[in-house]
Short mmCIF file of C-alpha atoms and ligand atoms in Angstrom, two decimals:
data_model
loop_
_atom_site.label_atom_id
_atom_site.label_comp_id
_atom_site.label_asym_id
_atom_site.label_seq_id
_atom_site.Cartn_x
_atom_site.Cartn_y
_atom_site.Cartn_z
CA MET A 1 -0.13 0.02 0.02
CA THR A 2 1.51 3.63 -0.98
CA ASN A 3 1.87 5.91 1.77
CA THR A 4 -0.02 9.06 0.96
CA LEU A 5 0.95 11.29 4.00
CA PRO A 6 3.00 14.19 3.32
CA ALA A 7 6.77 14.26 3.01
CA HIS A 8 7.78 16.31 6.19
CA PRO A 9 11.18 17.23 7.15
CA ASP A 10 10.93 16.55 10.48
CA ALA A 11 8.98 13.63 10.81
CA THR A 12 8.86 10.17 9.19
CA TRP A 13 6.12 7.92 8.76
CA PRO A 14 7.28 4.35 10.08
CA GLU A 15 6.53 1.11 8.34
CA LEU A 16 4.01 -0.94 9.97
CA LEU A 17 6.11 -4.38 9.58
CA PRO A 18 4.72 -7.79 9.31
CA GLY A 19 4.54 -9.84 12.90
CA TRP A 20 4.23 -6.02 14.64
CA VAL A 21 1.13 -4.89 16.56
CA TRP A 22 0.51 -1.41 16.68
CA LEU A 23 -1.65 -0.42 19.73
CA CYS A 24 -3.53 2.87 18.31
CA GLY A 25 -5.71 5.69 19.89
CA ALA A 26 -8.64 6.65 17.37
CA GLY A 27 -9.61 9.51 19.24
CA PRO A 28 -13.21 10.29 20.47
CA GLY A 29 -15.26 9.99 16.97
CA ASP A 30 -14.56 12.58 14.19
CA PRO A 31 -11.60 11.13 11.80
CA GLY A 32 -10.18 14.50 11.91
CA LEU A 33 -9.00 13.73 14.93
CA LEU A 34 -6.97 10.98 13.98
CA THR A 35 -3.06 11.52 14.33
CA LEU A 36 -1.16 11.07 11.36
CA HIS A 37 0.40 8.27 12.87
CA ALA A 38 -2.72 6.70 13.23
CA LEU A 39 -3.50 7.55 9.56
CA ASN A 40 -0.25 5.87 8.61
CA ALA A 41 -1.26 2.76 10.23
CA LEU A 42 -4.63 2.39 8.73
CA GLN A 43 -2.71 2.50 5.22
CA GLN A 44 -0.42 -0.19 5.93
CA ALA A 45 -2.54 -2.79 8.11
CA ASP A 46 -3.51 -6.30 6.85
CA VAL A 47 -5.88 -6.43 10.04
CA VAL A 48 -7.42 -3.89 12.16
CA ILE A 49 -9.40 -5.06 15.24
CA TYR A 50 -11.38 -2.35 16.51
CA ASP A 51 -13.54 -1.38 19.10
CA ALA A 52 -17.25 -0.37 19.24
CA LEU A 53 -16.30 3.37 20.06
CA VAL A 54 -14.09 3.57 16.65
CA GLY A 55 -15.81 6.56 14.79
CA ASP A 56 -17.80 6.02 11.96
CA GLY A 57 -15.70 6.47 8.53
CA ILE A 58 -12.39 5.68 9.96
CA LEU A 59 -12.05 2.11 8.73
CA ARG A 60 -12.78 3.70 5.20
CA TRP A 61 -8.98 4.52 5.20
CA ALA A 62 -8.14 0.87 5.51
CA PRO A 63 -9.77 -0.65 2.39
CA GLN A 64 -7.32 -3.26 2.36
CA ALA A 65 -7.20 -4.53 5.70
CA GLU A 66 -9.30 -7.38 6.99
CA LEU A 67 -11.51 -5.78 9.53
CA ILE A 68 -12.50 -7.53 12.97
CA TYR A 69 -14.73 -6.18 15.41
CA ALA A 70 -13.65 -6.72 18.93
CA GLY A 71 -16.50 -4.47 20.62
CA LYS A 72 -17.76 -4.74 23.98
CA ARG A 73 -19.45 -2.57 26.30
CA GLY A 74 -18.79 -1.55 29.62
CA GLY A 75 -19.15 -3.93 32.83
CA LYS A 76 -18.59 -7.08 30.82
CA PRO A 77 -16.28 -9.92 32.41
CA SER A 78 -12.51 -9.98 31.38
CA PRO A 79 -12.02 -13.17 29.60
CA LYS A 80 -13.34 -11.84 26.46
CA GLN A 81 -10.46 -9.13 26.92
CA ARG A 82 -8.08 -11.98 27.10
CA ASP A 83 -9.38 -13.53 24.12
CA ILE A 84 -8.93 -10.09 22.06
CA SER A 85 -5.12 -9.98 23.38
CA LEU A 86 -4.69 -13.47 22.29
CA ARG A 87 -6.27 -13.03 19.07
CA LEU A 88 -3.57 -9.97 18.79
CA VAL A 89 -0.57 -12.45 19.50
CA GLU A 90 -2.09 -15.01 16.76
CA LEU A 91 -2.42 -12.54 14.01
CA ALA A 92 1.17 -11.31 14.49
CA ARG A 93 2.82 -14.65 14.77
CA ALA A 94 1.07 -15.48 11.15
CA GLY A 95 3.03 -12.65 9.96
CA LYS A 96 0.38 -9.94 9.63
CA ARG A 97 0.54 -6.17 9.97
CA VAL A 98 -1.63 -5.66 12.97
CA LEU A 99 -3.51 -2.41 13.77
CA ARG A 100 -5.16 -2.71 17.10
CA LEU A 101 -7.21 0.73 16.87
CA LYS A 102 -9.47 1.69 20.28
CA GLY A 103 -11.62 4.68 20.83
CA GLY A 104 -9.74 7.74 22.31
CA ASP A 105 -6.42 7.12 23.97
CA PRO A 106 -5.40 3.41 24.22
CA PHE A 107 -4.19 3.65 27.69
CA VAL A 108 -7.53 5.96 29.05
CA PHE A 109 -9.47 3.67 30.58
CA GLY A 110 -9.30 1.34 27.42
CA ARG A 111 -7.44 -1.66 28.52
CA GLY A 112 -4.52 -1.05 26.35
CA GLY A 113 -2.05 -1.57 29.14
CA GLU A 114 -3.12 -5.17 29.93
CA GLU A 115 -2.98 -5.85 25.52
CA ALA A 116 0.27 -4.45 25.53
CA GLN A 117 1.59 -6.32 28.45
CA THR A 118 0.32 -9.72 26.65
CA LEU A 119 2.18 -8.37 23.40
CA VAL A 120 5.48 -8.01 25.61
CA GLN A 121 4.77 -11.15 27.46
CA HIS A 122 4.59 -12.70 24.21
CA GLY A 123 7.80 -11.45 22.44
CA ILE A 124 5.64 -9.45 19.94
CA PRO A 125 7.07 -6.31 18.99
CA MET A 126 4.75 -3.43 19.10
CA ARG A 127 4.15 0.10 18.83
CA ILE A 128 1.82 2.65 20.91
CA ILE A 129 0.23 5.43 19.31
CA PRO A 130 -1.72 7.86 21.81
CA GLY A 131 -5.00 9.56 20.85
CA ILE A 132 -7.02 12.22 21.90
CA THR A 133 -9.08 10.96 24.59
CA ALA A 134 -12.61 11.85 25.22
CA GLY A 135 -12.51 13.64 28.23
CA ILE A 136 -10.38 16.09 26.96
CA GLY A 137 -11.20 16.40 23.03
CA GLY A 138 -14.87 15.19 23.38
CA LEU A 139 -15.13 18.12 25.82
CA ALA A 140 -13.46 20.70 23.82
CA TYR A 141 -15.84 19.72 21.02
CA ALA A 142 -18.79 20.75 23.50
CA GLY A 143 -16.82 23.93 24.14
CA ILE A 144 -15.95 22.98 27.57
CA PRO A 145 -12.16 23.54 28.46
CA VAL A 146 -10.88 20.75 30.66
CA THR A 147 -8.96 23.37 32.53
CA HIS A 148 -9.32 27.19 32.40
CA ARG A 149 -7.14 29.98 33.88
CA ASP A 150 -8.59 31.11 37.59
CA VAL A 151 -11.23 28.21 37.15
CA ASN A 152 -9.28 25.25 37.67
CA GLN A 153 -5.84 24.25 38.13
CA SER A 154 -6.36 20.56 38.69
CA VAL A 155 -8.61 17.93 36.93
CA THR A 156 -9.00 14.35 37.91
CA PHE A 157 -10.53 11.59 35.45
CA VAL A 158 -12.11 8.64 36.95
CA THR A 159 -14.24 5.40 35.54
CA GLY A 160 -17.60 5.22 36.92
CA HIS A 161 -17.19 1.57 36.50
CA ASP A 162 -15.08 -1.00 37.99
CA GLN A 163 -14.08 -4.42 36.47
CA SER A 164 -17.14 -6.20 37.72
CA GLY A 165 -19.45 -2.95 36.21
CA GLU A 166 -20.40 -1.75 39.25
CA ALA A 167 -19.81 1.73 40.81
CA THR A 168 -16.24 1.99 41.77
CA GLY A 169 -16.03 1.59 45.11
CA SER A 170 -12.64 1.75 45.39
CA LEU A 171 -12.59 5.55 44.63
CA ASP A 172 -11.87 7.81 47.37
CA TRP A 173 -14.65 10.47 46.33
CA GLU A 174 -13.90 12.69 49.68
CA GLY A 175 -10.61 13.00 48.52
CA ILE A 176 -11.67 13.60 44.76
CA ALA A 177 -14.14 16.33 45.82
CA ARG A 178 -11.86 18.34 47.80
CA GLY A 179 -8.85 17.97 45.57
CA SER A 180 -9.87 18.33 42.43
CA GLN A 181 -11.88 21.22 41.00
CA MET A 182 -12.84 19.32 37.81
CA ILE A 183 -13.78 15.93 37.83
CA VAL A 184 -14.32 14.10 34.50
CA ILE A 185 -16.07 10.91 34.75
CA TYR A 186 -15.91 8.08 31.95
CA MET A 187 -18.47 5.27 31.87
CA GLY A 188 -20.50 7.10 34.44
CA MET A 189 -24.16 7.01 33.05
CA LYS A 190 -24.83 3.96 34.97
CA HIS A 191 -24.00 5.29 38.20
CA LEU A 192 -24.42 8.80 38.02
CA ALA A 193 -27.15 8.81 41.28
CA HIS A 194 -24.64 7.52 43.00
CA ILE A 195 -21.58 9.67 42.02
CA THR A 196 -23.61 12.66 42.32
CA GLU A 197 -24.74 11.80 45.57
CA ARG A 198 -21.44 11.27 46.86
CA LEU A 199 -20.07 14.25 45.43
CA MET A 200 -22.47 16.42 47.26
CA ASP A 201 -22.14 14.16 50.72
CA ALA A 202 -18.42 15.37 50.28
CA GLY A 203 -19.36 19.04 50.19
CA ARG A 204 -19.79 19.94 46.68
CA PRO A 205 -22.67 22.39 46.18
CA ALA A 206 -26.32 20.76 44.93
CA SER A 207 -26.07 23.77 42.46
CA GLU A 208 -22.28 22.75 41.26
CA PRO A 209 -22.48 22.83 36.83
CA VAL A 210 -22.32 19.49 35.40
CA GLY A 211 -22.07 18.98 31.78
CA ILE A 212 -22.77 15.47 30.19
CA VAL A 213 -21.63 15.11 26.43
CA THR A 214 -22.76 11.92 24.83
CA SER A 215 -21.39 10.83 21.37
CA ALA A 216 -18.74 13.65 21.59
CA ALA A 217 -17.26 14.60 18.34
CA THR A 218 -19.51 12.50 16.28
CA ALA A 219 -22.83 14.13 14.14
CA ASP A 220 -24.79 12.80 17.27
CA GLN A 221 -22.98 14.79 19.54
CA HIS A 222 -25.47 15.93 22.44
CA VAL A 223 -24.71 17.97 25.11
CA LEU A 224 -26.60 18.58 28.65
CA GLU A 225 -25.93 21.26 30.83
CA THR A 226 -27.48 20.65 34.56
CA THR A 227 -26.25 20.65 37.99
CA LEU A 228 -25.14 18.14 40.78
CA SER A 229 -28.71 18.08 42.28
CA GLN A 230 -30.50 17.89 38.84
CA ALA A 231 -28.05 15.63 36.74
CA VAL A 232 -30.24 12.52 37.33
CA GLU A 233 -33.64 13.70 36.56
CA ASP A 234 -32.18 16.12 33.55
CA SER A 235 -30.46 13.36 32.02
CA ALA A 236 -33.26 11.03 32.18
CA ARG A 237 -35.73 13.62 30.71
CA ALA A 238 -33.01 13.87 27.97
CA GLY A 239 -32.92 10.37 27.04
CA LEU A 240 -29.29 10.35 27.00
CA GLN A 241 -27.83 7.33 25.49
CA PRO A 242 -24.29 5.98 26.03
CA PRO A 243 -21.40 6.74 25.19
CA ALA A 244 -21.32 9.81 27.78
CA ILE A 245 -18.65 11.93 29.24
CA ILE A 246 -19.93 13.37 32.47
CA CYS A 247 -17.78 16.34 33.94
CA VAL A 248 -18.39 18.40 36.97
CA GLY A 249 -17.16 21.78 37.82
CA ARG A 250 -17.60 25.48 37.22
CA GLY A 251 -15.37 25.34 33.92
CA VAL A 252 -18.69 23.72 32.22
CA LEU A 253 -20.34 27.76 32.48
CA MET A 254 -17.64 28.41 29.93
CA ARG A 255 -19.63 26.49 27.17
CA GLN A 256 -21.70 29.54 27.31
CA ALA A 257 -19.35 31.70 25.84
CA LEU A 258 -17.15 28.89 23.69
CA ASP A 259 -19.75 26.46 22.26
CA TRP A 260 -18.01 27.14 19.04
CA GLN A 261 -20.42 24.79 16.96
CA ALA A 262 -23.25 26.87 18.13
CA ILE A 263 -21.30 29.94 17.22
CA ALA A 264 -20.50 28.51 13.64
CA GLN A 265 -24.03 28.08 12.94
CA GLY A 266 -25.07 31.86 13.73
CA GLN A 267 -25.59 32.14 17.41
CA PRO A 268 -24.79 35.21 18.86
CA VAL A 269 -21.57 35.27 21.07
CA ARG A 270 -22.35 36.34 24.21
CA ASP A 271 -19.84 38.98 25.26
CA VAL A 272 -19.64 38.31 28.57
CA ASP A 273 -17.73 35.72 31.01
CA PRO A 274 -20.00 33.55 32.11
CA LEU A 275 -18.09 32.80 35.32
CA GLY A 276 -19.00 36.45 36.29
CA ARG A 277 -15.30 37.57 36.52
CA GLY A 278 -15.52 40.65 33.85
CA ARG A 279 -13.99 40.40 30.30
CA PRO A 280 -11.17 37.82 30.19
CA ALA A 281 -7.85 39.34 30.58
CA GLU A 282 -6.30 40.00 27.11
CA SER A 283 -2.69 39.48 28.52
CA ALA A 284 -1.01 35.91 28.96
N1 SAH B 301 -10.15 4.98 25.67
C1 SAH B 301 -10.98 5.93 25.50
C2 SAH B 301 -12.37 5.57 26.97
C3 SAH B 301 -12.60 4.24 26.74
S1 SAH B 301 -13.78 3.95 28.07
C4 SAH B 301 -11.01 7.44 25.37
O1 SAH B 301 -9.65 7.65 25.93
O2 SAH B 301 -11.50 8.32 25.23
C5 SAH B 301 -15.48 4.11 27.42
C6 SAH B 301 -15.86 5.71 27.54
O3 SAH B 301 -15.18 6.52 27.26
C7 SAH B 301 -17.18 5.46 27.31
O4 SAH B 301 -18.05 5.10 28.24
C8 SAH B 301 -17.24 7.03 27.47
O5 SAH B 301 -17.45 7.47 29.00
C9 SAH B 301 -16.35 7.40 27.14
N2 SAH B 301 -15.85 8.13 25.71
C10 SAH B 301 -15.49 7.59 24.69
N3 SAH B 301 -15.76 8.03 23.49
C11 SAH B 301 -16.61 9.25 23.36
C12 SAH B 301 -17.37 9.81 22.88
N4 SAH B 301 -17.58 9.92 21.42
N5 SAH B 301 -18.22 10.81 23.35
C13 SAH B 301 -18.65 10.67 25.07
N6 SAH B 301 -17.83 9.71 25.77
C14 SAH B 301 -17.11 8.63 25.08
#
Protein backbone atom coordinates (compact mmCIF):
# COMPACT_ATOMS: atom_id res chain seq x y z
CA MET A 1 0.00 0.00 0.00
CA THR A 2 1.42 3.37 -0.94
CA ASN A 3 1.93 5.77 1.83
CA THR A 4 0.01 8.92 1.04
CA LEU A 5 1.09 11.00 4.02
CA PRO A 6 2.90 14.17 3.03
CA ALA A 7 6.66 14.23 3.21
CA HIS A 8 7.84 16.28 6.16
CA PRO A 9 11.41 17.31 6.90
CA ASP A 10 11.05 16.61 10.64
CA ALA A 11 8.82 13.55 10.60
CA THR A 12 9.20 10.08 9.26
CA TRP A 13 6.27 7.75 8.81
CA PRO A 14 7.30 4.37 10.16
CA GLU A 15 6.59 1.13 8.34
CA LEU A 16 4.16 -1.31 9.94
CA LEU A 17 6.13 -4.53 9.48
CA PRO A 18 4.73 -8.05 9.25
CA GLY A 19 4.52 -9.63 12.71
CA TRP A 20 4.11 -6.30 14.48
CA VAL A 21 1.12 -4.93 16.40
CA TRP A 22 0.47 -1.20 16.59
CA LEU A 23 -1.80 -0.32 19.49
CA CYS A 24 -3.41 2.90 18.44
CA GLY A 25 -5.93 5.48 19.65
CA ALA A 26 -8.58 6.64 17.18
CA GLY A 27 -9.75 9.73 19.07
CA PRO A 28 -13.31 10.33 20.24
CA GLY A 29 -15.11 10.08 16.90
CA ASP A 30 -14.43 12.72 14.26
CA PRO A 31 -11.90 11.17 11.82
CA GLY A 32 -10.17 14.56 11.75
CA LEU A 33 -9.04 13.88 15.31
CA LEU A 34 -6.92 10.89 14.28
CA THR A 35 -3.18 11.38 14.50
CA LEU A 36 -1.00 11.13 11.41
CA HIS A 37 0.57 8.01 12.90
CA ALA A 38 -2.91 6.49 13.13
CA LEU A 39 -3.62 7.32 9.50
CA ASN A 40 -0.25 5.89 8.51
CA ALA A 41 -1.14 2.70 10.37
CA LEU A 42 -4.58 2.44 8.74
CA GLN A 43 -2.96 2.70 5.32
CA GLN A 44 -0.58 -0.17 5.96
CA ALA A 45 -2.46 -2.70 8.10
CA ASP A 46 -3.37 -6.19 6.90
CA VAL A 47 -5.79 -6.54 9.81
CA VAL A 48 -7.56 -3.92 11.91
CA ILE A 49 -9.08 -5.07 15.21
CA TYR A 50 -11.33 -2.25 16.33
CA ASP A 51 -13.63 -1.35 19.21
CA ALA A 52 -17.23 -0.14 19.36
CA LEU A 53 -16.12 3.44 20.02
CA VAL A 54 -13.98 3.81 16.90
CA GLY A 55 -15.72 6.53 14.89
CA ASP A 56 -17.72 5.75 11.77
CA GLY A 57 -15.81 6.34 8.61
CA ILE A 58 -12.36 5.86 10.08
CA LEU A 59 -12.11 2.29 8.83
CA ARG A 60 -12.65 3.49 5.26
CA TRP A 61 -9.01 4.50 5.35
CA ALA A 62 -8.07 0.83 5.52
CA PRO A 63 -9.88 -0.61 2.46
CA GLN A 64 -7.13 -3.20 2.01
CA ALA A 65 -7.41 -4.55 5.55
CA GLU A 66 -9.42 -7.34 7.05
CA LEU A 67 -11.65 -5.75 9.69
CA ILE A 68 -12.31 -7.55 12.96
CA TYR A 69 -14.80 -6.14 15.44
CA ALA A 70 -13.77 -6.59 19.04
CA GLY A 71 -16.47 -4.43 20.54
CA LYS A 72 -17.72 -4.85 24.00
CA ARG A 73 -19.61 -2.43 26.12
CA GLY A 74 -18.93 -1.61 29.77
CA GLY A 75 -19.08 -4.07 32.59
CA LYS A 76 -18.61 -7.30 30.65
CA PRO A 77 -16.36 -9.87 32.39
CA SER A 78 -12.71 -9.96 31.52
CA PRO A 79 -12.13 -13.34 29.77
CA LYS A 80 -13.14 -11.78 26.48
CA GLN A 81 -10.44 -9.19 26.96
CA ARG A 82 -7.93 -12.03 27.25
CA ASP A 83 -9.26 -13.51 23.99
CA ILE A 84 -8.74 -10.20 22.21
CA SER A 85 -5.17 -9.94 23.48
CA LEU A 86 -4.39 -13.50 22.41
CA ARG A 87 -5.96 -12.89 19.01
CA LEU A 88 -3.47 -10.07 18.52
CA VAL A 89 -0.63 -12.45 19.36
CA GLU A 90 -1.95 -15.09 16.92
CA LEU A 91 -2.32 -12.60 14.07
CA ALA A 92 1.16 -11.20 14.62
CA ARG A 93 2.62 -14.72 14.70
CA ALA A 94 0.86 -15.42 11.41
CA GLY A 95 2.97 -12.62 9.92
CA LYS A 96 0.22 -10.01 9.65
CA ARG A 97 0.65 -6.28 10.00
CA VAL A 98 -1.76 -5.78 12.86
CA LEU A 99 -3.46 -2.54 13.85
CA ARG A 100 -5.30 -2.61 17.16
CA LEU A 101 -7.51 0.47 17.02
CA LYS A 102 -9.24 1.72 20.15
CA GLY A 103 -11.50 4.71 20.80
CA GLY A 104 -9.86 7.77 22.33
CA ASP A 105 -6.46 7.00 23.79
CA PRO A 106 -5.50 3.34 24.22
CA PHE A 107 -4.13 3.90 27.72
CA VAL A 108 -7.07 5.86 29.13
CA PHE A 109 -9.66 3.46 30.59
CA GLY A 110 -9.23 1.40 27.46
CA ARG A 111 -7.37 -1.66 28.76
CA GLY A 112 -4.63 -0.91 26.28
CA GLY A 113 -2.05 -1.54 28.98
CA GLU A 114 -3.30 -5.10 29.42
CA GLU A 115 -3.14 -5.79 25.70
CA ALA A 116 0.34 -4.32 25.51
CA GLN A 117 1.47 -6.48 28.45
CA THR A 118 0.24 -9.61 26.70
CA LEU A 119 2.14 -8.64 23.56
CA VAL A 120 5.31 -8.07 25.56
CA GLN A 121 4.89 -11.38 27.40
CA HIS A 122 4.64 -13.17 24.06
CA GLY A 123 7.59 -11.34 22.54
CA ILE A 124 5.50 -9.56 19.89
CA PRO A 125 7.08 -6.28 18.72
CA MET A 126 4.74 -3.36 19.08
CA ARG A 127 4.31 0.37 18.87
CA ILE A 128 1.97 2.52 20.97
CA ILE A 129 0.20 5.39 19.23
CA PRO A 130 -1.61 7.74 21.63
CA GLY A 131 -4.94 9.29 20.71
CA ILE A 132 -7.12 12.19 21.78
CA THR A 133 -9.10 11.01 24.77
CA ALA A 134 -12.84 11.68 25.02
CA GLY A 135 -12.42 13.30 28.43
CA ILE A 136 -10.35 16.09 26.89
CA GLY A 137 -11.12 16.27 23.16
CA GLY A 138 -14.78 15.29 23.53
CA LEU A 139 -15.31 18.08 26.03
CA ALA A 140 -13.47 20.55 23.81
CA TYR A 141 -15.87 19.63 21.00
CA ALA A 142 -18.68 20.62 23.35
CA GLY A 143 -16.99 23.95 24.11
CA ILE A 144 -15.89 22.90 27.60
CA PRO A 145 -12.23 23.57 28.40
CA VAL A 146 -10.90 20.89 30.70
CA THR A 147 -8.79 23.54 32.41
CA HIS A 148 -9.34 27.30 32.37
CA ARG A 149 -7.15 29.86 34.05
CA ASP A 150 -8.52 31.01 37.43
CA VAL A 151 -11.25 28.37 37.33
CA ASN A 152 -9.40 25.12 37.82
CA GLN A 153 -5.78 24.25 38.32
CA SER A 154 -6.51 20.57 38.61
CA VAL A 155 -8.54 17.94 36.85
CA THR A 156 -9.18 14.35 37.81
CA PHE A 157 -10.22 11.59 35.42
CA VAL A 158 -12.22 8.78 36.97
CA THR A 159 -14.18 5.79 35.77
CA GLY A 160 -17.73 5.17 36.98
CA HIS A 161 -17.27 1.41 36.61
CA ASP A 162 -14.86 -1.02 38.12
CA GLN A 163 -14.01 -4.36 36.48
CA SER A 164 -17.23 -5.98 37.62
CA GLY A 165 -19.29 -3.14 36.19
CA GLU A 166 -20.26 -1.87 39.63
CA ALA A 167 -19.88 1.67 40.92
CA THR A 168 -16.28 2.24 41.79
CA GLY A 169 -16.14 1.41 45.46
CA SER A 170 -12.39 1.80 45.52
CA LEU A 171 -12.55 5.50 44.62
CA ASP A 172 -12.02 8.01 47.38
CA TRP A 173 -14.88 10.32 46.39
CA GLU A 174 -14.33 12.54 49.44
CA GLY A 175 -10.72 13.05 48.43
CA ILE A 176 -11.62 13.69 44.82
CA ALA A 177 -14.38 16.11 45.80
CA ARG A 178 -11.97 18.01 48.04
CA GLY A 179 -8.92 17.97 45.84
CA SER A 180 -10.07 18.35 42.28
CA GLN A 181 -11.83 21.39 40.90
CA MET A 182 -12.81 19.63 37.68
CA ILE A 183 -13.85 15.98 37.70
CA VAL A 184 -14.19 14.13 34.40
CA ILE A 185 -16.04 10.82 34.59
CA TYR A 186 -15.87 8.08 31.98
CA MET A 187 -18.48 5.29 31.92
CA GLY A 188 -20.45 7.12 34.56
CA MET A 189 -24.06 7.10 33.34
CA LYS A 190 -25.13 3.84 34.97
CA HIS A 191 -24.07 5.11 38.37
CA LEU A 192 -24.82 8.80 37.89
CA ALA A 193 -27.11 8.89 40.95
CA HIS A 194 -24.48 7.29 43.17
CA ILE A 195 -21.69 9.53 41.89
CA THR A 196 -23.59 12.81 42.19
CA GLU A 197 -24.75 11.88 45.71
CA ARG A 198 -21.26 10.99 46.82
CA LEU A 199 -19.92 14.29 45.52
CA MET A 200 -22.64 16.30 47.27
CA ASP A 201 -22.17 14.30 50.50
CA ALA A 202 -18.51 15.23 50.26
CA GLY A 203 -19.38 18.92 50.18
CA ARG A 204 -19.69 19.85 46.51
CA PRO A 205 -22.61 22.27 46.11
CA ALA A 206 -25.90 20.95 44.74
CA SER A 207 -25.82 23.86 42.28
CA GLU A 208 -22.39 22.95 40.89
CA PRO A 209 -22.43 22.83 37.08
CA VAL A 210 -22.37 19.43 35.38
CA GLY A 211 -21.89 18.85 31.66
CA ILE A 212 -22.83 15.56 30.01
CA VAL A 213 -21.62 15.07 26.46
CA THR A 214 -22.90 12.04 24.58
CA SER A 215 -21.36 10.78 21.34
CA ALA A 216 -18.88 13.63 21.53
CA ALA A 217 -17.15 14.65 18.30
CA THR A 218 -19.66 12.77 16.16
CA ALA A 219 -22.67 13.92 14.15
CA ASP A 220 -24.85 12.71 17.05
CA GLN A 221 -23.12 14.79 19.70
CA HIS A 222 -25.52 15.98 22.38
CA VAL A 223 -24.67 18.20 25.33
CA LEU A 224 -26.65 18.57 28.53
CA GLU A 225 -25.81 21.34 30.98
CA THR A 226 -27.21 20.66 34.41
CA THR A 227 -26.20 20.66 38.09
CA LEU A 228 -25.19 18.02 40.62
CA SER A 229 -28.66 17.88 42.17
CA GLN A 230 -30.51 17.93 38.82
CA ALA A 231 -28.24 15.69 36.75
CA VAL A 232 -30.13 12.42 37.23
CA GLU A 233 -33.54 13.88 36.50
CA ASP A 234 -32.38 16.03 33.58
CA SER A 235 -30.45 13.25 31.90
CA ALA A 236 -33.41 10.87 32.20
CA ARG A 237 -35.68 13.51 30.73
CA ALA A 238 -33.27 14.14 27.86
CA GLY A 239 -33.07 10.38 27.18
CA LEU A 240 -29.29 10.46 26.98
CA GLN A 241 -27.65 7.46 25.38
CA PRO A 242 -24.07 6.31 25.97
CA PRO A 243 -21.25 6.81 25.32
CA ALA A 244 -21.18 9.79 27.62
CA ILE A 245 -18.54 11.89 29.29
CA ILE A 246 -19.65 13.62 32.47
CA CYS A 247 -17.79 16.59 33.85
CA VAL A 248 -18.33 18.38 37.11
CA GLY A 249 -16.94 21.83 37.80
CA ARG A 250 -17.46 25.53 37.22
CA GLY A 251 -15.53 25.32 33.95
CA VAL A 252 -18.67 23.77 32.42
CA LEU A 253 -20.14 27.30 32.40
CA MET A 254 -17.50 28.34 29.89
CA ARG A 255 -19.54 26.53 27.30
CA GLN A 256 -21.96 29.44 27.34
CA ALA A 257 -19.19 31.51 25.74
CA LEU A 258 -17.24 28.82 23.89
CA ASP A 259 -19.80 26.58 22.20
CA TRP A 260 -17.96 26.99 18.93
CA GLN A 261 -20.26 24.72 16.95
CA ALA A 262 -23.31 26.82 17.85
CA ILE A 263 -21.37 30.02 17.16
CA ALA A 264 -20.37 28.66 13.74
CA GLN A 265 -24.06 28.08 13.02
CA GLY A 266 -24.79 31.74 13.65
CA GLN A 267 -25.74 31.83 17.31
CA PRO A 268 -24.77 35.24 18.68
CA VAL A 269 -21.56 35.35 20.68
CA ARG A 270 -22.19 36.38 24.27
CA ASP A 271 -19.70 39.01 25.22
CA VAL A 272 -19.80 38.08 28.88
CA ASP A 273 -17.69 35.94 31.10
CA PRO A 274 -19.99 33.13 32.20
CA LEU A 275 -18.06 32.91 35.46
CA GLY A 276 -18.86 36.50 36.30
CA ARG A 277 -15.31 37.74 36.56
CA GLY A 278 -15.59 40.48 33.95
CA ARG A 279 -13.99 40.33 30.52
CA PRO A 280 -11.15 37.80 30.14
CA ALA A 281 -7.71 39.39 30.49
CA GLU A 282 -5.99 40.10 27.19
CA SER A 283 -2.53 39.39 28.49
CA ALA A 284 -1.10 35.90 28.90
N1 LIG B 1 -10.01 5.04 25.68
C1 LIG B 1 -11.19 5.86 25.61
C2 LIG B 1 -12.11 5.59 26.78
C3 LIG B 1 -12.65 4.19 26.78
S1 LIG B 1 -13.76 3.91 28.10
C4 LIG B 1 -10.77 7.33 25.56
O1 LIG B 1 -9.60 7.64 25.79
O2 LIG B 1 -11.61 8.17 25.27
C5 LIG B 1 -15.31 4.17 27.31
C6 LIG B 1 -15.92 5.47 27.79
O3 LIG B 1 -15.26 6.58 27.19
C7 LIG B 1 -17.37 5.66 27.44
O4 LIG B 1 -18.22 4.96 28.32
C8 LIG B 1 -17.50 7.15 27.60
O5 LIG B 1 -17.54 7.52 28.95
C9 LIG B 1 -16.17 7.62 27.03
N2 LIG B 1 -16.25 7.95 25.59
C10 LIG B 1 -15.49 7.45 24.62
N3 LIG B 1 -15.78 8.03 23.43
C11 LIG B 1 -16.76 8.92 23.68
C12 LIG B 1 -17.49 9.85 22.89
N4 LIG B 1 -17.29 9.98 21.58
N5 LIG B 1 -18.43 10.62 23.50
C13 LIG B 1 -18.66 10.53 24.82
N6 LIG B 1 -17.99 9.67 25.62
C14 LIG B 1 -17.06 8.88 25.07
